[in-house]
mmCIF file of C-alpha atoms and ligand atoms in Angstrom:
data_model
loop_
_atom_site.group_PDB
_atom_site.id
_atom_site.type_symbol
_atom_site.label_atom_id
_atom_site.label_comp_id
_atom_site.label_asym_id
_atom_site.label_seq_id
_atom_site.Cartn_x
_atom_site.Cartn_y
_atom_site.Cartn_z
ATOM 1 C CA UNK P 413 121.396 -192.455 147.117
ATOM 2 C CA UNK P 414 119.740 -189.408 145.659
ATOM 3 C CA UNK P 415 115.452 -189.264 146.724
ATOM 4 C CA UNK P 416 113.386 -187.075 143.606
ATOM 5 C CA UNK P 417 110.692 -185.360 144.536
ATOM 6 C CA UNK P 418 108.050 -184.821 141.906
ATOM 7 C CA UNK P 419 110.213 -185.599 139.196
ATOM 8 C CA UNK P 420 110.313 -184.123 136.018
ATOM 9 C CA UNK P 421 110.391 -185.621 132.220
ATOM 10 C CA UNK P 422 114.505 -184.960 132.178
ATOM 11 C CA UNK P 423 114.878 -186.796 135.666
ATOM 12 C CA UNK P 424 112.927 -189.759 134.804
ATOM 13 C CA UNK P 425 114.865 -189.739 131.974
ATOM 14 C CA UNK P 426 117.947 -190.274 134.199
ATOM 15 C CA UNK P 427 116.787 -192.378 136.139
ATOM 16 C CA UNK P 428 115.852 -194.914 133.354
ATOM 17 C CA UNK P 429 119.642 -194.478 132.105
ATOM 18 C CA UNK P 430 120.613 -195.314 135.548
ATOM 19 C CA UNK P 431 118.437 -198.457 135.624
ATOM 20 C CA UNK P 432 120.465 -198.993 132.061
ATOM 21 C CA UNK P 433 123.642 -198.763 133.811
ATOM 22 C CA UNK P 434 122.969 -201.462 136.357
ATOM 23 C CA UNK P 435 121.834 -199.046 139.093
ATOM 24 C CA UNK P 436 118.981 -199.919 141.448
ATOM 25 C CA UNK P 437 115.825 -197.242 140.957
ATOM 26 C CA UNK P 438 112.953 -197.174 143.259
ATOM 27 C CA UNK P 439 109.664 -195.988 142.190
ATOM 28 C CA UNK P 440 106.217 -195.376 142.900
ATOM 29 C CA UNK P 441 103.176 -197.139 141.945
ATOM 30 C CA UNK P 442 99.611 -197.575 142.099
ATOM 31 C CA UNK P 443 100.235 -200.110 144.450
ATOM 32 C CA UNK P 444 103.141 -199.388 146.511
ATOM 33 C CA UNK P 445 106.728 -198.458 145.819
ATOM 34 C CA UNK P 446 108.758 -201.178 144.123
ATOM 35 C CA UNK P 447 112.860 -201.276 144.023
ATOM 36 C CA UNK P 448 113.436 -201.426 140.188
ATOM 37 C CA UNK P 449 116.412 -203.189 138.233
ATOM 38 C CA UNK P 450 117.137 -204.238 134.812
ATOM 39 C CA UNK P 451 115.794 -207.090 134.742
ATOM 40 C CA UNK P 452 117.920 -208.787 132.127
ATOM 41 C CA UNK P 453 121.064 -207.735 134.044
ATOM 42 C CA UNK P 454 121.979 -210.689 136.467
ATOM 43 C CA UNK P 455 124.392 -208.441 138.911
ATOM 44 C CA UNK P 456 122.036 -205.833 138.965
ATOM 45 C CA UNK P 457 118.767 -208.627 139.737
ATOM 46 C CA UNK P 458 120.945 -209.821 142.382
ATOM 47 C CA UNK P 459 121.566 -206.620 144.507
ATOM 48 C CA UNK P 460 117.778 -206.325 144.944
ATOM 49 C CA UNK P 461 118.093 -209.314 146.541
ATOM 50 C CA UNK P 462 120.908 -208.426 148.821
ATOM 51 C CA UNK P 463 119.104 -205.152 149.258
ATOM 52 C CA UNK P 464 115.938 -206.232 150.301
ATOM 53 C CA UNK P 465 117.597 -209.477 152.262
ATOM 54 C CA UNK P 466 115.284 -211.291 150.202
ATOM 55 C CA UNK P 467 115.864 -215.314 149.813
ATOM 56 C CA UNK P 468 117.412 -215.712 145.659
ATOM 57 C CA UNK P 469 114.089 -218.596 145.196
ATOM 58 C CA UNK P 470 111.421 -216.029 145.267
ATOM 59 C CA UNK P 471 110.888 -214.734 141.923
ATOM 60 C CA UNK P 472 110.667 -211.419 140.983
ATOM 61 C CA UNK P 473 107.560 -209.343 138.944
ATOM 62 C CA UNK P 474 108.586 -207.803 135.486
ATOM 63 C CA UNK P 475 107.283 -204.293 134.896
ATOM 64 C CA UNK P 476 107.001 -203.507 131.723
ATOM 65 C CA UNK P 477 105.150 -200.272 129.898
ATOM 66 C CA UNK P 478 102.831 -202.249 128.109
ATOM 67 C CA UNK P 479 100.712 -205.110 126.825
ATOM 68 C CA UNK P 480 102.762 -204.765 123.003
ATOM 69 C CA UNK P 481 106.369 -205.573 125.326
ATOM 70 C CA UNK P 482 104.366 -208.858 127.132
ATOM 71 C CA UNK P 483 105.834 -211.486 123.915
ATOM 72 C CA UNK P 484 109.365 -210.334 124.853
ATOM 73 C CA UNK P 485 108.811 -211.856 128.502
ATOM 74 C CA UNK P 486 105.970 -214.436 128.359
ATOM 75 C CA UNK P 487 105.167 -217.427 125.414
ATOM 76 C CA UNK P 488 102.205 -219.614 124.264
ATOM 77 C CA UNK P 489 99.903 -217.515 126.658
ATOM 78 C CA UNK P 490 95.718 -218.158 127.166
ATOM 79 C CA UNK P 491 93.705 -216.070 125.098
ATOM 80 C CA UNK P 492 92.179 -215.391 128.948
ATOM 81 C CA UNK P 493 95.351 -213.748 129.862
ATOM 82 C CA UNK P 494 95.176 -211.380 127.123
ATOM 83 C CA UNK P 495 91.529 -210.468 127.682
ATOM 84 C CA UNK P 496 92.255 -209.673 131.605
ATOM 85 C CA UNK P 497 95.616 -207.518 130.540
ATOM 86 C CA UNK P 498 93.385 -205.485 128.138
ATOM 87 C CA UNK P 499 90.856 -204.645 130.451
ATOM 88 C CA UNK P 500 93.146 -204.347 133.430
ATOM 89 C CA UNK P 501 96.386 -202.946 132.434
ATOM 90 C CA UNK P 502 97.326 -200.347 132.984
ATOM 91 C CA UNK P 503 96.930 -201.670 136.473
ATOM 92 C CA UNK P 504 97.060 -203.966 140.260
ATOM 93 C CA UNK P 505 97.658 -206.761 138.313
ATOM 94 C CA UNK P 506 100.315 -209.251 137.850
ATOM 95 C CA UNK P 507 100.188 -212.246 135.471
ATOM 96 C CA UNK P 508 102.086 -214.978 135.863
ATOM 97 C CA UNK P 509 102.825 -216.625 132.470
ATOM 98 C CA UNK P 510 105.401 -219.208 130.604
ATOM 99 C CA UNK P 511 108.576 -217.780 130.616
ATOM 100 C CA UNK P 512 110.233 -216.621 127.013
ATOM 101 C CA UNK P 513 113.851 -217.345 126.807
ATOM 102 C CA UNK P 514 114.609 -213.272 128.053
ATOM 103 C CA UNK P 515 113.487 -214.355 131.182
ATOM 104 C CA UNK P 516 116.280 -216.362 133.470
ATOM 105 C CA UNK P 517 116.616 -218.210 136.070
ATOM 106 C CA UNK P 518 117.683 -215.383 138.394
ATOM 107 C CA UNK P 519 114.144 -213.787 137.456
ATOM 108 C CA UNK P 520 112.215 -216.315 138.169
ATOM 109 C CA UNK P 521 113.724 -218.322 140.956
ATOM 110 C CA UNK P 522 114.952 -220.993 138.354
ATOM 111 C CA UNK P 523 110.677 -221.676 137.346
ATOM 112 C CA UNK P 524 109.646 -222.250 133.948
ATOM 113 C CA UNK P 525 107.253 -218.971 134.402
ATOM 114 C CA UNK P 526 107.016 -215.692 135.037
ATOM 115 C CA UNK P 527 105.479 -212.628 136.627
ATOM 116 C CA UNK P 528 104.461 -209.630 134.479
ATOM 117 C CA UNK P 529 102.889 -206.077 135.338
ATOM 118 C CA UNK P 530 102.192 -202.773 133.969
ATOM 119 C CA UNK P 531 101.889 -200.586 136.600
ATOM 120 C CA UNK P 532 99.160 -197.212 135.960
ATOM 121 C CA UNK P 533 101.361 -194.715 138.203
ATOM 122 C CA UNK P 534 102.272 -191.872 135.407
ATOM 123 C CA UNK P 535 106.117 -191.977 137.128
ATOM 124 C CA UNK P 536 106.356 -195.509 136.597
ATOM 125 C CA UNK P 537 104.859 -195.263 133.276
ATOM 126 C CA UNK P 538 106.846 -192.652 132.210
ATOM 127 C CA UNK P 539 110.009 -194.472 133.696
ATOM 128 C CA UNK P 540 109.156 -197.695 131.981
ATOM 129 C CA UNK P 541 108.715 -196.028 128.713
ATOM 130 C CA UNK P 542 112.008 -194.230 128.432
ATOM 131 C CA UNK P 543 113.975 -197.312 129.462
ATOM 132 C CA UNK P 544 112.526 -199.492 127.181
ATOM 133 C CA UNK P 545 113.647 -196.730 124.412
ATOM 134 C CA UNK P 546 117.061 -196.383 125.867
ATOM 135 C CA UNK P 547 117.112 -200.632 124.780
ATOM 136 C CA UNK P 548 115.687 -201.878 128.264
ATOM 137 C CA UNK P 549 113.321 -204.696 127.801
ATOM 138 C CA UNK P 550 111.557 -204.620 131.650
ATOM 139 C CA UNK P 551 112.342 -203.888 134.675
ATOM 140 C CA UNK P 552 112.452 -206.522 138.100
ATOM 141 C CA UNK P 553 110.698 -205.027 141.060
ATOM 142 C CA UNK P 554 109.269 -206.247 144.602
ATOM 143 C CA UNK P 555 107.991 -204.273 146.787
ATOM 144 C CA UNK P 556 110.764 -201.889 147.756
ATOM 145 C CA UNK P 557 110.809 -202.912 152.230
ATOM 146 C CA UNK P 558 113.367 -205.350 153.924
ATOM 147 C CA UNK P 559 111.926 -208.970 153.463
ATOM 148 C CA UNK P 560 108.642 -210.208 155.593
ATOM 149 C CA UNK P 561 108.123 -206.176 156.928
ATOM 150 C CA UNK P 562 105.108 -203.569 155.771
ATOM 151 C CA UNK P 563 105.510 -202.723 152.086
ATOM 152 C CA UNK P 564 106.396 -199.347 151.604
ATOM 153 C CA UNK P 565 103.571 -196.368 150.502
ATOM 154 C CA UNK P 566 105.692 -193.607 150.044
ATOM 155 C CA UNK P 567 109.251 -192.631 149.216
ATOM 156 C CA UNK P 568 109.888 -192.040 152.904
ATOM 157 C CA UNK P 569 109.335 -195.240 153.773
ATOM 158 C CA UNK P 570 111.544 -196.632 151.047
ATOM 159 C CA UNK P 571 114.078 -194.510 152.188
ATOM 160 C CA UNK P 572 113.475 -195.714 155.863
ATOM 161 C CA UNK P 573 113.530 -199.276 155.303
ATOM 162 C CA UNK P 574 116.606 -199.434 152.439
ATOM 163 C CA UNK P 575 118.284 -196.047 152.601
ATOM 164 C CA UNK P 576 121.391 -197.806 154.109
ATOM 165 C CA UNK P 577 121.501 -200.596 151.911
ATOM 166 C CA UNK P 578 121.661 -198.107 148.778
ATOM 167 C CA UNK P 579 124.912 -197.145 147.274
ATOM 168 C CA UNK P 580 125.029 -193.488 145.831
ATOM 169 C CA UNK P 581 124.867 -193.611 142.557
ATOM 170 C CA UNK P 582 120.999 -195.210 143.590
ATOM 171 C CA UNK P 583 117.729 -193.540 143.399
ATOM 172 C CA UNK P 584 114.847 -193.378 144.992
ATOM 173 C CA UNK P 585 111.796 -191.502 142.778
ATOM 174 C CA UNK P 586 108.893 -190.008 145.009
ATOM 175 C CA UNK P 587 105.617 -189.441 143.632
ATOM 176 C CA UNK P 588 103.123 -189.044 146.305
ATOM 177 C CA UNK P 589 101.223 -191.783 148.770
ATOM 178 C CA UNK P 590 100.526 -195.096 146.584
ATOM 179 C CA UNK P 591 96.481 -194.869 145.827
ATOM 180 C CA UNK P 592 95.510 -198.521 146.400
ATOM 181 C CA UNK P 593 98.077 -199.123 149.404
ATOM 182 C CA UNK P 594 98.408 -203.229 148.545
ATOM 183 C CA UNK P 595 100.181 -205.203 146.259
ATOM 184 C CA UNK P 596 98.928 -205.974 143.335
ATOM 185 C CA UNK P 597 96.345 -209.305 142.499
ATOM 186 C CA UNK P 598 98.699 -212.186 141.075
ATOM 187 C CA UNK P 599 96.644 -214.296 138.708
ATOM 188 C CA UNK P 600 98.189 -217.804 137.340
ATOM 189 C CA UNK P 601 97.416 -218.238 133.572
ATOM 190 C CA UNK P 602 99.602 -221.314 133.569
ATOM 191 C CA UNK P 603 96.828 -223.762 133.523
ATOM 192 C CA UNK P 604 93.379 -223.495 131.356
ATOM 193 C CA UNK P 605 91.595 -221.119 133.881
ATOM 194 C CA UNK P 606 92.949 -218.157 135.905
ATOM 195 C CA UNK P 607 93.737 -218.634 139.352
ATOM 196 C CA UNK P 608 94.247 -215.818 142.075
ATOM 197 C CA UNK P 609 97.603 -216.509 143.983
ATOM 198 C CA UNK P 610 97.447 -212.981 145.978
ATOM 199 C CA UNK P 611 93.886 -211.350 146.224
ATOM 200 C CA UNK P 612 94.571 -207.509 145.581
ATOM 201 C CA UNK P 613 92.130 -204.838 144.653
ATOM 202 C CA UNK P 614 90.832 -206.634 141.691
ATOM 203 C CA UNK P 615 88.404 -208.473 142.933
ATOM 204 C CA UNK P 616 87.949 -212.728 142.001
ATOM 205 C CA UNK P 617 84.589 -211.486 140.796
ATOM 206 C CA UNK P 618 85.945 -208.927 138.303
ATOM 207 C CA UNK P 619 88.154 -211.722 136.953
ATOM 208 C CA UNK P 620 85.582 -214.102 137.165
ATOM 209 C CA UNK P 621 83.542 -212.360 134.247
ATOM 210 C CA UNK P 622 86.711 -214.672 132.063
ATOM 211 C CA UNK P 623 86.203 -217.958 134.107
ATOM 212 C CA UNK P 624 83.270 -220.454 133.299
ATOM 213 C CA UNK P 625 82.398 -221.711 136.966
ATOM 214 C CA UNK P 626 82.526 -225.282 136.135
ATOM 215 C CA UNK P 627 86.234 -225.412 135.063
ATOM 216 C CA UNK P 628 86.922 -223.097 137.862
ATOM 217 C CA UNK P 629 87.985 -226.277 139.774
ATOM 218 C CA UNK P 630 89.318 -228.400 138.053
ATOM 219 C CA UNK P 631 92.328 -225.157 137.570
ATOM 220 C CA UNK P 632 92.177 -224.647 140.982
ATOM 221 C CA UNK P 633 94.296 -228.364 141.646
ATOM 222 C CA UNK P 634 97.200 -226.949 139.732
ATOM 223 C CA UNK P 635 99.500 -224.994 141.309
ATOM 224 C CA UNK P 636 102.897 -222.955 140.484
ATOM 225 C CA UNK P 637 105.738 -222.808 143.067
ATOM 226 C CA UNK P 638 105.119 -219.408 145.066
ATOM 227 C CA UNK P 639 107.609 -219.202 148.164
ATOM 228 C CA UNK P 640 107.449 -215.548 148.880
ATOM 229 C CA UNK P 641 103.299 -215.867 148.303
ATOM 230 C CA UNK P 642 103.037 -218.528 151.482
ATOM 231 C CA UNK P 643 105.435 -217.113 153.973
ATOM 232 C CA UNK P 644 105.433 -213.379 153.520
ATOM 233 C CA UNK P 645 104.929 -211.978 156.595
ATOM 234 C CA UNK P 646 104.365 -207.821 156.203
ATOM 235 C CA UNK P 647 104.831 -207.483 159.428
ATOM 236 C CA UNK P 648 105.633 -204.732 161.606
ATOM 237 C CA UNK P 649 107.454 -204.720 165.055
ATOM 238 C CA UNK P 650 104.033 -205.133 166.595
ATOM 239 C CA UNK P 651 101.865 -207.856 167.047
ATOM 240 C CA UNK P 652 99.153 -207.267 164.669
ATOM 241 C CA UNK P 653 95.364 -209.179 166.398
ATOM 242 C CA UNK P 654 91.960 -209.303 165.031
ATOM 243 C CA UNK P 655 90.048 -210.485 168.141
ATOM 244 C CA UNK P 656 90.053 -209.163 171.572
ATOM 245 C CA UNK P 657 89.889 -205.603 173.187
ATOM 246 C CA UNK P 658 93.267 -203.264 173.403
ATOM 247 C CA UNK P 659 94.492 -202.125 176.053
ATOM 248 C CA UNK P 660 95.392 -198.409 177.208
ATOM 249 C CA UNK P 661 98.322 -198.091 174.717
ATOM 250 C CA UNK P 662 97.762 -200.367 172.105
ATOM 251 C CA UNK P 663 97.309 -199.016 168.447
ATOM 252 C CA UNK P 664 93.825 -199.597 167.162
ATOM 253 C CA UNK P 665 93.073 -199.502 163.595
ATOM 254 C CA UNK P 666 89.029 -199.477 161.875
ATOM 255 C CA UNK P 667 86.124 -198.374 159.554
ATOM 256 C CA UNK P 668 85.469 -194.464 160.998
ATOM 257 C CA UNK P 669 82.035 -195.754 161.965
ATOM 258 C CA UNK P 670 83.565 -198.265 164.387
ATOM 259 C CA UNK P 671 84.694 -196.140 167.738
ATOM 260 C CA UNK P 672 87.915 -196.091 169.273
ATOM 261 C CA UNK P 673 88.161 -198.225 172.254
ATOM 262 C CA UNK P 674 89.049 -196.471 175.818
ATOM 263 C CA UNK P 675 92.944 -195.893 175.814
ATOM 264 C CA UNK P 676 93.600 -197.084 172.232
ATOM 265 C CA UNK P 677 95.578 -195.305 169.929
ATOM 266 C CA UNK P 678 93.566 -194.796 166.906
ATOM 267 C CA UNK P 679 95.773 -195.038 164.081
ATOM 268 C CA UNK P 680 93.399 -194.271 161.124
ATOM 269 C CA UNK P 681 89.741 -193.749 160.399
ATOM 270 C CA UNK P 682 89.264 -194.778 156.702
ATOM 271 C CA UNK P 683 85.338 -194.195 155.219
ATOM 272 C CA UNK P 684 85.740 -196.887 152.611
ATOM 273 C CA UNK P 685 87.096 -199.835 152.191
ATOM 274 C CA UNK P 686 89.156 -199.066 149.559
ATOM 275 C CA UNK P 687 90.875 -196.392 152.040
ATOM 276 C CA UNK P 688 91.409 -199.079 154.456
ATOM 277 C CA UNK P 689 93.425 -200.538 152.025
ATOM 278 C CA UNK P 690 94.902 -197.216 151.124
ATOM 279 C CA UNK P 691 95.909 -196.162 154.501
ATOM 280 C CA UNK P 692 96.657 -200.140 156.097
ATOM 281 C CA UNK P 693 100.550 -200.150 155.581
ATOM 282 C CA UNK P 694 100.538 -196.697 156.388
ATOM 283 C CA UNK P 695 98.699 -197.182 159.802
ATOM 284 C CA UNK P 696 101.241 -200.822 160.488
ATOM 285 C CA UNK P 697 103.898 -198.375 160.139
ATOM 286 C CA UNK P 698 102.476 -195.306 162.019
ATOM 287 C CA UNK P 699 102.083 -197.918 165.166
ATOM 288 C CA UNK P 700 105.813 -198.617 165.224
ATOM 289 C CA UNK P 701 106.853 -194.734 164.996
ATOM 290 C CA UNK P 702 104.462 -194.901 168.181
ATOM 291 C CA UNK P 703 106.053 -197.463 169.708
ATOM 292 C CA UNK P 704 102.590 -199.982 170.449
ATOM 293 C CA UNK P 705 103.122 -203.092 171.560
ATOM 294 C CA UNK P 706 100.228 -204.329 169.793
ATOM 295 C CA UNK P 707 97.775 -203.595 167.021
ATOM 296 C CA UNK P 708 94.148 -204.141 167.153
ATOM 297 C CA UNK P 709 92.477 -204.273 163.434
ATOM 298 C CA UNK P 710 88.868 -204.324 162.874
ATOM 299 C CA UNK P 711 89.043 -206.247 159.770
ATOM 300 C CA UNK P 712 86.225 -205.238 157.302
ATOM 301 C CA UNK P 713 84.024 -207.525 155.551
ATOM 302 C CA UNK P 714 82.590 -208.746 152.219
ATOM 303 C CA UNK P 715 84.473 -209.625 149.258
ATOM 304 C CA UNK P 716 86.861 -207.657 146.912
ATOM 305 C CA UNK P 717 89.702 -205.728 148.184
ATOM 306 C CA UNK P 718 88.623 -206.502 151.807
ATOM 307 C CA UNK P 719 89.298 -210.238 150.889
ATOM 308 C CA UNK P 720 92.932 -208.451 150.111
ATOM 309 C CA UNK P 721 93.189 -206.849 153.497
ATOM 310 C CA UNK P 722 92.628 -209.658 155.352
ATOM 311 C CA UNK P 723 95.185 -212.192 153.414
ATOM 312 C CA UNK P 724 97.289 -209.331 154.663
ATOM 313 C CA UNK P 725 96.308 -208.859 157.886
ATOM 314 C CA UNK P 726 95.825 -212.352 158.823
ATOM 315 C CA UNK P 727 99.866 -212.920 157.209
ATOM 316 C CA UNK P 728 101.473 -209.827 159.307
ATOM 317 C CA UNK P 729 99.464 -211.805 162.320
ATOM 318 C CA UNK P 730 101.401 -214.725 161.200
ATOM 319 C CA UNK P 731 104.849 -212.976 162.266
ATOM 320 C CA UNK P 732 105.805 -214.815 165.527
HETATM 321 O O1 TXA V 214 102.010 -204.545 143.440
HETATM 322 C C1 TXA V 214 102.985 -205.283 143.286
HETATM 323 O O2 TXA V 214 102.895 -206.418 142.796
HETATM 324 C C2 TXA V 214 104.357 -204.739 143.717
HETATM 325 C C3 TXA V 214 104.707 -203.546 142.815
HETATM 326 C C4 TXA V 214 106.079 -202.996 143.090
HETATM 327 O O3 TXA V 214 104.559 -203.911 141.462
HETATM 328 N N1 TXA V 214 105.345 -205.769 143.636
HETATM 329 C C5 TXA V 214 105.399 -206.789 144.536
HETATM 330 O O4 TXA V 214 106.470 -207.651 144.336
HETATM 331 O O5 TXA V 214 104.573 -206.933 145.429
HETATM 332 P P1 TXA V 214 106.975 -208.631 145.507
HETATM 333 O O6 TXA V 214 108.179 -209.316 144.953
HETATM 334 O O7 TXA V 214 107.165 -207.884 146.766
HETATM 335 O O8 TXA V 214 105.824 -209.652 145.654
HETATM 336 C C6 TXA V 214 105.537 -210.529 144.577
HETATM 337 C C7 TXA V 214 105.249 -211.900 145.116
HETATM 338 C C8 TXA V 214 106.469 -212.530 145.770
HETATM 339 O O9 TXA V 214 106.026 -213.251 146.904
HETATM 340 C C9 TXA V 214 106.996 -213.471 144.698
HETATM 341 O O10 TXA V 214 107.645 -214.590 145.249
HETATM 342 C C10 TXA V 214 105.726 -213.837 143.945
HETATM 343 O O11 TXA V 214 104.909 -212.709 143.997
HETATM 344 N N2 TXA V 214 106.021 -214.113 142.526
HETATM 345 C C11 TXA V 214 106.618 -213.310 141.634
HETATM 346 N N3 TXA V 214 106.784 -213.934 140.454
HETATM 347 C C12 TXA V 214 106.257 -215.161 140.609
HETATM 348 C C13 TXA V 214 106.131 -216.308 139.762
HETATM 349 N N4 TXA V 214 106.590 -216.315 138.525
HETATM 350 N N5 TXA V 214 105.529 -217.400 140.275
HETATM 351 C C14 TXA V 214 105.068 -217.410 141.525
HETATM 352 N N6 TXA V 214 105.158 -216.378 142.388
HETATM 353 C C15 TXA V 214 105.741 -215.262 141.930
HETATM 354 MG MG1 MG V 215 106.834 -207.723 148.746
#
């Protein structure tokens, strides 16, 4: 498996041939690195899956370059879910729509729907682009970590967690620390009103502007099947807690104005929430290197992409 550091126009360019010829391609984006396969080749789909040690039921998001590829993937969709993919692609957001007859059963976990994304990173964009003019129509990534651990940020962690899963003639493309950190917002357009499956960094009140509060709901009682959305763990080796005081030795992670408590190892000081979410993997990770026992997170409040950092936090406390 070959790892590209800031790669240029010709590599991409490789690398979207490779993804044509049924090789596995990991990339970055915005959000963090995903592990990238044709998505309309079955043996290729299914080596993510043995890659990642991922159960075959959990579907898988389709990254495509833009909104004009969305009718190859996705049928008789709300006029809401065009409105939120012109105002947030390119972008943390995936919508999950009816499935067109391109996208199988080994996409979507055998579901009548399924997930789409254009990503904003310029590699991925670039990478998307040339494979859909080499004849690709989208390409299948998760989040490119071993199932139920800390999605990956950077290209070394990819290369941590799956380096010896990959086969040679695999990639992995590096293009610097992912800037939001967490996975993009999944929205369900399947019913009459939008619903938020995974909070992200775009906030419910951002996609509220689209929702009339009333009907709100009523689309909240319908549901899609989302197995990897209710038991995914992102968990490192440590225990991750919210409440209580560390001990000398345990990893300790907070808002810079909150001090460190006596003996903890501070893991990261971000100003903002949005760097908390930036540097949380990052930090899960940086306690295992460390070897902690245990992680102490000062969870931040109010809405938006803290909402998304504690879904996350409160599943990688889930672990055990
Ligand atoms: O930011 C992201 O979304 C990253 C980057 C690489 O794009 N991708 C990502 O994919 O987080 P993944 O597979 O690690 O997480 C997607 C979650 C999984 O739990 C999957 O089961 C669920 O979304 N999912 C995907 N398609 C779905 C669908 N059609 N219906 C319900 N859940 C779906
Ligand atoms: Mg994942």
């Amino acid at each position: 498996m070959e790892i590209i550091s800031n790669p240029t126009r010709v590599e991409i360019n490789k690398a979207a041939q490779a993804l044509k010829d049924g090789h596995l391609v990991a990339f970055p984006t915005e959000t963090v690195y995903g592990l990238g396969a044709d998505a309309t080749n079955e043996k290729a789909v299914s080596r993510i899956y043995s890659v990642k040690g991922r159960p075959t039921d959990h579907p898988l998001i389709v990254h495509i370059s833009s909104i004009n590829q969305l009718d190859k993937w996705a049928v008789d969709f709300p006029e809401y879910a065009i409105k939120l993919a012109k105002e947030f692609w390119p972008g943390p957001m995936t919508l999950i729509l009816k499935r067109s007859e391109i996208a199988k059963d080994f996409i979507s976990g055998g579901q009548d729907n399924v997930g789409v994304r254009v990503p904003s990173h310029p590699v991925a964009l670039a990478l998307l682009s040339e494979f859909e003019r080499l004849g690709g129509l989208g390409v299948a990534a998760p989040s490119a970590n071993r199932f139920g651990k800390v999605s990956p940020t950077s290209s070394t962690d990819v290369q941590e967690d799956l380096g010896m899963y990959l086969e040679d003639t695999d990639q992995i493309l590096d293009g610097g620390r992912s800037l939001v950190g967490i996975e993009s917002t999944i929205i369900n357009c399947l019913s009459k009103l939008p619903v938020v499956l995974r909070p992200g960094s775009i906030s419910n009140g951002q996609i509220n502007k689209f929702i009339d509060a009333e009907k709100c709901l009523e689309s909240k009682l319908v549901s899609v099947n989302a197995p990897g959305l209710l038991f995914a763990h992102y968990s490192p080796n440590a225990k991750v807690l919210t409440d209580g005081v560390p001990n000398v030795g345990d990893g300790f992670l907070a808002l810079a104005e909150i001090p460190t408590p006596s003996g903890a190892i501070r893991l990261a000081s971000p100003e903002t929430v949005d760097q908390f979410a930036k540097v949380l993997y990052q930090s899960l990770r940086f306690g295992d290197k460390k070897g902690v026992k245990r992680i102490f997170v000062s969870i931040p409040h109010g809405d938006g992409v803290a909402t998304a950092i504690r879904d996350r936090i409160q599943k990688a406390g889930n672990a055990d």
